[in-house]
Short mmCIF file of C-alpha atoms in Angstrom, two decimals:
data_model
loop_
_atom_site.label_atom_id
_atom_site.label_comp_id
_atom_site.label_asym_id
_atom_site.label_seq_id
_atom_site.Cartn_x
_atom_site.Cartn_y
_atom_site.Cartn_z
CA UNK A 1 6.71 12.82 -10.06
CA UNK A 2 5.75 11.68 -13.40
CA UNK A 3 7.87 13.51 -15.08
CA UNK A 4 10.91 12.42 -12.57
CA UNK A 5 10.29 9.48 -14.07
CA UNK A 6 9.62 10.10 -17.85
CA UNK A 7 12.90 11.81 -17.69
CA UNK A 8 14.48 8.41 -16.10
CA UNK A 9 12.75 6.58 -18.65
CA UNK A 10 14.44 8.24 -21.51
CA UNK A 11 17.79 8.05 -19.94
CA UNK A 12 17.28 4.69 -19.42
CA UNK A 13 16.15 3.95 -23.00
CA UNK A 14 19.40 5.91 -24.62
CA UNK A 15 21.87 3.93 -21.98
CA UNK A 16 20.11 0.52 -23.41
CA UNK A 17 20.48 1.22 -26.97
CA UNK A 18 24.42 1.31 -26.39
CA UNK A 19 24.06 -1.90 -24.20
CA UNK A 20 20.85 -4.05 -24.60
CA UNK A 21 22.04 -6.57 -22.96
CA UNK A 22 22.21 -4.46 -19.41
CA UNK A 23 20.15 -6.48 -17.03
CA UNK A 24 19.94 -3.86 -14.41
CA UNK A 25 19.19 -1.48 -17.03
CA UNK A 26 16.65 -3.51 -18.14
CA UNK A 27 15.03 -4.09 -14.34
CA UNK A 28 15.02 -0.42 -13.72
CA UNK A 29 13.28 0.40 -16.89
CA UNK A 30 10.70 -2.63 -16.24
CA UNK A 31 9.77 -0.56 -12.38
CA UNK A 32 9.67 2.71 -13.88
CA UNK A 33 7.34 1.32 -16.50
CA UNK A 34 5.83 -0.05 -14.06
CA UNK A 35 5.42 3.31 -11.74
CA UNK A 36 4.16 4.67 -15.23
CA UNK A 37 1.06 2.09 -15.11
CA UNK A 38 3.07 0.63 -18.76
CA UNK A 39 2.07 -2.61 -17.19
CA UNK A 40 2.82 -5.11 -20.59
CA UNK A 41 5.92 -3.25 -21.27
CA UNK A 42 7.37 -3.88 -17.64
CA UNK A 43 6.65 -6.97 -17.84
CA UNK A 44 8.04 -7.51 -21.36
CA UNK A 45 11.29 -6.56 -19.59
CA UNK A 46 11.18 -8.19 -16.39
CA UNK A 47 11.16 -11.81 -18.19
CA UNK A 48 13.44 -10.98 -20.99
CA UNK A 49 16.19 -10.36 -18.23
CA UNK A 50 14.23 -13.34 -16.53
CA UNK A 51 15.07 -15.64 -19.64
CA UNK A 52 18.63 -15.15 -18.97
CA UNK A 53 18.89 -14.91 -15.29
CA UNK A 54 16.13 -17.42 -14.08
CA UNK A 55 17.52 -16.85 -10.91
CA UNK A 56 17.23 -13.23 -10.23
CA UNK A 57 15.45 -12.83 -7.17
CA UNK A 58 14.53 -9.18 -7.70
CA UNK A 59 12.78 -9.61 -11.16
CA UNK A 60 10.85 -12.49 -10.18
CA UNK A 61 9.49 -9.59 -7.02
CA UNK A 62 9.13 -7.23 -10.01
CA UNK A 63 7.07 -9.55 -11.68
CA UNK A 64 4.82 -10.25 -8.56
CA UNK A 65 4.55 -6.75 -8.06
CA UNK A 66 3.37 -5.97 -11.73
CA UNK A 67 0.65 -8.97 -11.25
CA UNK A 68 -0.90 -7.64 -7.90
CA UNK A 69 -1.14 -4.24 -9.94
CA UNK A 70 -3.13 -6.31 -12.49
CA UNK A 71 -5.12 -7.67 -9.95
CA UNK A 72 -3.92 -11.16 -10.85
CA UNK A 73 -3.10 -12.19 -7.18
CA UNK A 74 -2.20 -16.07 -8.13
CA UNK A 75 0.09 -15.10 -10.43
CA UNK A 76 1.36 -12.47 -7.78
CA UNK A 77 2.10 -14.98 -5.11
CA UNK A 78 3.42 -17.42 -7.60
CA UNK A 79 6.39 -14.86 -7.90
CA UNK A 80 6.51 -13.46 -4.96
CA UNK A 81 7.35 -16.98 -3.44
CA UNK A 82 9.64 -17.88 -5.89
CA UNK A 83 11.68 -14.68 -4.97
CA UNK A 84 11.99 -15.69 -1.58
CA UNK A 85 12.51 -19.33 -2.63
CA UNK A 86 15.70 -17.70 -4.38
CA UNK A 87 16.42 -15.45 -2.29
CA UNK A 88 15.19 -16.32 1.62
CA UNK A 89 17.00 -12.94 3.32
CA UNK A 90 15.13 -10.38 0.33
CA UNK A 91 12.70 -8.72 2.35
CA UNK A 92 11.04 -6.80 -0.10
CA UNK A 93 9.56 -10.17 -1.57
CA UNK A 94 8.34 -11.34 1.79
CA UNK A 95 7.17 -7.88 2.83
CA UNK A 96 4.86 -7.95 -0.53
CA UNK A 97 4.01 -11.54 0.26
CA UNK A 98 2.82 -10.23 3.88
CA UNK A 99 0.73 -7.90 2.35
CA UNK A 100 -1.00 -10.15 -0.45
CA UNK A 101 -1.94 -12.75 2.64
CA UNK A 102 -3.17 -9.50 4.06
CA UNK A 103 -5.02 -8.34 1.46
CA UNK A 104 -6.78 -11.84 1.09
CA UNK A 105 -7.78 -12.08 4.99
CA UNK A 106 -4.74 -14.71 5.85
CA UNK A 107 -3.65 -13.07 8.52
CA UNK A 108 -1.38 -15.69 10.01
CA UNK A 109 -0.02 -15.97 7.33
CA UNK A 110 0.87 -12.75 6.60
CA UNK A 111 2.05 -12.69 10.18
CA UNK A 112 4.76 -15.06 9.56
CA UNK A 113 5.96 -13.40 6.68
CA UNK A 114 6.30 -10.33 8.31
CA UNK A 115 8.01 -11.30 11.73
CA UNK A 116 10.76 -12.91 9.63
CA UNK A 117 11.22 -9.80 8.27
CA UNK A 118 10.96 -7.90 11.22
CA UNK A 119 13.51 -10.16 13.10
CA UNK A 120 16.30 -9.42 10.52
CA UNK A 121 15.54 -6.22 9.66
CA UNK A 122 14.34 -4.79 12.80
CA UNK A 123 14.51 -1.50 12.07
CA UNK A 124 12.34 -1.91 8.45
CA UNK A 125 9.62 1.33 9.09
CA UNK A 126 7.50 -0.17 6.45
CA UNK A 127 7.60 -4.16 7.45
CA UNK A 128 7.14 -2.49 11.18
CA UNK A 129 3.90 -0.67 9.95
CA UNK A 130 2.36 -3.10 7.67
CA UNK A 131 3.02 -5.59 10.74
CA UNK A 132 1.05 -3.38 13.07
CA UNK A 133 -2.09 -3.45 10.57
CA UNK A 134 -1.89 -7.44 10.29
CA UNK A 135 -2.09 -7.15 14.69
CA UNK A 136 -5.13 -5.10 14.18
CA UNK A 137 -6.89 -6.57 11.86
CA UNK A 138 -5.89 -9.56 13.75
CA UNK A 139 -7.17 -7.92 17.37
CA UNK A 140 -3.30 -8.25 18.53
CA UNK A 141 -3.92 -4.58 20.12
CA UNK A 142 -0.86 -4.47 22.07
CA UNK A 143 1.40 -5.94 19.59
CA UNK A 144 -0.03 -3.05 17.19
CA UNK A 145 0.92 -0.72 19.46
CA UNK A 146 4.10 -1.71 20.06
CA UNK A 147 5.05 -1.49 16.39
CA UNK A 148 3.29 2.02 15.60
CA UNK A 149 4.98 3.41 18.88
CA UNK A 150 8.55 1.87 17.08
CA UNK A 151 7.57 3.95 13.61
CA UNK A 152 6.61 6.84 15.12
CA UNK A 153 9.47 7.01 17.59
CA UNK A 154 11.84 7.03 14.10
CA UNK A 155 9.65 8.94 11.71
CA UNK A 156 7.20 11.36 13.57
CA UNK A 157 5.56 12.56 10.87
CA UNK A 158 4.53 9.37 9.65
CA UNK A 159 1.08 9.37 8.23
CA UNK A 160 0.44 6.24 7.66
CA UNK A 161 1.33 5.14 11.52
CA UNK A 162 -1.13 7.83 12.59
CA UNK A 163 -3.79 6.85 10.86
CA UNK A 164 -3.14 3.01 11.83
CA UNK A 165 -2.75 4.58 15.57
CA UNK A 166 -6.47 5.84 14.72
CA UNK A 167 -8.15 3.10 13.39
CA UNK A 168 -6.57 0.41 16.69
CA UNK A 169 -8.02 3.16 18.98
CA UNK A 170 -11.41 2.96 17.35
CA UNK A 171 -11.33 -0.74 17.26
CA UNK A 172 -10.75 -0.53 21.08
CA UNK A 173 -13.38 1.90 21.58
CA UNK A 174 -11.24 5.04 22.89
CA UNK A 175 -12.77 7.70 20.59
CA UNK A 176 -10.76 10.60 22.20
CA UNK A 177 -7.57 9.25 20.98
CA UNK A 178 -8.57 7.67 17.62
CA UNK A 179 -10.00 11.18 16.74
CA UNK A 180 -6.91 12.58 18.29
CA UNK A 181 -4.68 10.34 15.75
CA UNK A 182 -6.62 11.28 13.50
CA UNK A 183 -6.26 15.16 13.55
CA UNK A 184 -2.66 14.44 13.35
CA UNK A 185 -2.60 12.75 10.63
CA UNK A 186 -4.73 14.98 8.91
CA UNK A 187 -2.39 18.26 9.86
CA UNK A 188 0.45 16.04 8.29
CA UNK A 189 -1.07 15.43 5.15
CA UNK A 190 -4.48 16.91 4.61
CA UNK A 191 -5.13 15.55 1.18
CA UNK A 192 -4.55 12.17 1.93
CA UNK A 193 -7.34 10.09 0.35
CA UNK A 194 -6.86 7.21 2.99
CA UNK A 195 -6.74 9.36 6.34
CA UNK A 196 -9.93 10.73 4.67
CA UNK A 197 -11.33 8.04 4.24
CA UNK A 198 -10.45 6.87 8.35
CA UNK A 199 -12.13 9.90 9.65
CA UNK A 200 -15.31 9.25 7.19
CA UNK A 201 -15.40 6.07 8.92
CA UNK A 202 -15.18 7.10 12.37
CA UNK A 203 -17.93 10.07 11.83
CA UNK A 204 -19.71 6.89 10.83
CA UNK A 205 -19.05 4.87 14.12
CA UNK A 206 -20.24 7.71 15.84
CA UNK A 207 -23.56 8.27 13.70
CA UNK A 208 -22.28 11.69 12.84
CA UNK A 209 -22.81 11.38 9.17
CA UNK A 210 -23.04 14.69 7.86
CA UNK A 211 -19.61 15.30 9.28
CA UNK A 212 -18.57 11.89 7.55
CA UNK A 213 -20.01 13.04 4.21
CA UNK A 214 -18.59 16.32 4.59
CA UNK A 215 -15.15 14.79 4.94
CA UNK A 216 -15.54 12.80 1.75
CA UNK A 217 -16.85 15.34 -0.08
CA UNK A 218 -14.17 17.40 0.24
CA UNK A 219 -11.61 14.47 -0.42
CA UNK A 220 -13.31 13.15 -3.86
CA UNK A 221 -12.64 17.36 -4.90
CA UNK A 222 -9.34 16.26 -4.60
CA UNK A 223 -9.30 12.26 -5.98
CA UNK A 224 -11.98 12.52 -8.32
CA UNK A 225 -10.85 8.81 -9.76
CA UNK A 226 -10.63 6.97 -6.18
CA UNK A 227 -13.24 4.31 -6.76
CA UNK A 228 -13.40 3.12 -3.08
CA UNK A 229 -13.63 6.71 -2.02
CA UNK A 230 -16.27 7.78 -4.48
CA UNK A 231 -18.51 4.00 -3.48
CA UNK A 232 -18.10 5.28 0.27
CA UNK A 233 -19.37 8.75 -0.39
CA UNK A 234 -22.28 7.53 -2.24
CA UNK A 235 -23.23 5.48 0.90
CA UNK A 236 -22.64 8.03 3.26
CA UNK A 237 -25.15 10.65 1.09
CA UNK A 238 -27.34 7.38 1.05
CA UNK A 239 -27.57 7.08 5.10
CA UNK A 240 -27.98 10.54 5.11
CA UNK A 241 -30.89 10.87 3.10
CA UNK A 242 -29.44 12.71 -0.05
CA UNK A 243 -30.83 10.12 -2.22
CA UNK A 244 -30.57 11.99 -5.40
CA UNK A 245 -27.02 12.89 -4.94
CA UNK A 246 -26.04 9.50 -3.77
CA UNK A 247 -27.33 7.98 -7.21
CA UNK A 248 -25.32 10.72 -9.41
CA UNK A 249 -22.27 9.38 -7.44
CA UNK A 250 -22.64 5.92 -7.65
#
């Protein structure tokens, strides 16, 4: 993947030297810059086109997008609202918007970002499952259901929706089909350092935390720089008495 988009970057770069002026050649330099963690330099980009376009609703989303990276999550919503001030139909803007109010525990808010996005784009897979998270988190069980039974209808595979599936069965207590989700999930992608993470979790709820720290264990083999994986497996070695380990970790 990285070097999909080194390679991009470079063609990018020659096409701009014949025409610096290129505004979408200066955007899609600014994401992949972006996707390349080259936070300054995206942004360097984004508000030199910004300077000339003050109105372009997709840079000002870039921009938003480049702060929540930074963990600057004022600056992030300052941008992301502007983009849908400009632009009230871009869903992008208010799906990143939904997930900021998320992110900071505003559910409701987050919920009205996301049916509006929902109700004109009904068939948006990713506003569909990052609206089924808000219901959960929210403990709007059937409405969470609802919209991972949508994703999953259209993408079966979807890991994400699984694991989502997972964590609204554990919240309502049915541990046959949250672990059941969960398997799935797993056989679709077993190296994926959030479904890990979910079946930790519900080894926890369970008190089986042996299994839980075997889980993580083998998942930090595999993200050795997840920070919120590598805190959780120190806890779980913690709770199950491998103090010694549990210090090395954290």
């Amino acid at each position: 993947k990285t070097g999909r988009l080194e390679h991009a970057m470079d063609d990018l770069e020659r096409a701009l030297k014949m025409r610096p002026d290129w505004s979408d050649g200066l955007n899609n330099l600014g994401v992949v810059y972006q996707k390349l963690n080259r936070n300054d330099k995206a942004l360097s980009l984004f508000q030199s086109v910004l300077n000339r376009e003050p109105e372009n609703f997709r840079v000002q989303n870039n921009i938003g997008v480049v702060y929540l990276k930074q963990g600057k999550t004022e600056e992030a919503e300052e941008y992301f609202n502007k983009a849908v001030s400009t632009n009230p139909s871009y869903s992008k803007a208010r799906l990143n918007l939904g997930q900021l109010h998320h992110e900071k525990g505003f559910d409701d808010r987050a919920l009205e970002e996301l049916l509006k996005v929902v109700k004109e784009h009904p068939d948006d897979l990713e506003a569909r499952q990052l609206l089924a998270n808000v219901h959960i988190s929210a403990g709007h069980f059937s409405e969470a259901l609802r919209n991972i039974s949508f994703v999953l209808e259209a993408d079966p595979d979807n890991v994400s929706a699984w694991t989502s599936k997972a964590i609204m069965y554990q919240k309502t207590l049915d541990f046959p089909k949250a672990l059941s989700s969960l398997d799935k999930a797993v056989a679709l992608d077993p190296d994926n350092a959030d479904t890990r993470i979910q079946c930790a979790l519900f080894f926890e709820s369970r008190n089986r935390i042996k299994e839980a720290v075997e889980e993580l264990s083998s998942a930090v083999q595999k993200h050795p720089d997840n920070l919120g994986l590598l805190i959780l497996y120190g806890e779980m070695l913690f709770k199950n008495g491998q103090y010694e380990e549990a210090k090395n970790v954290l």
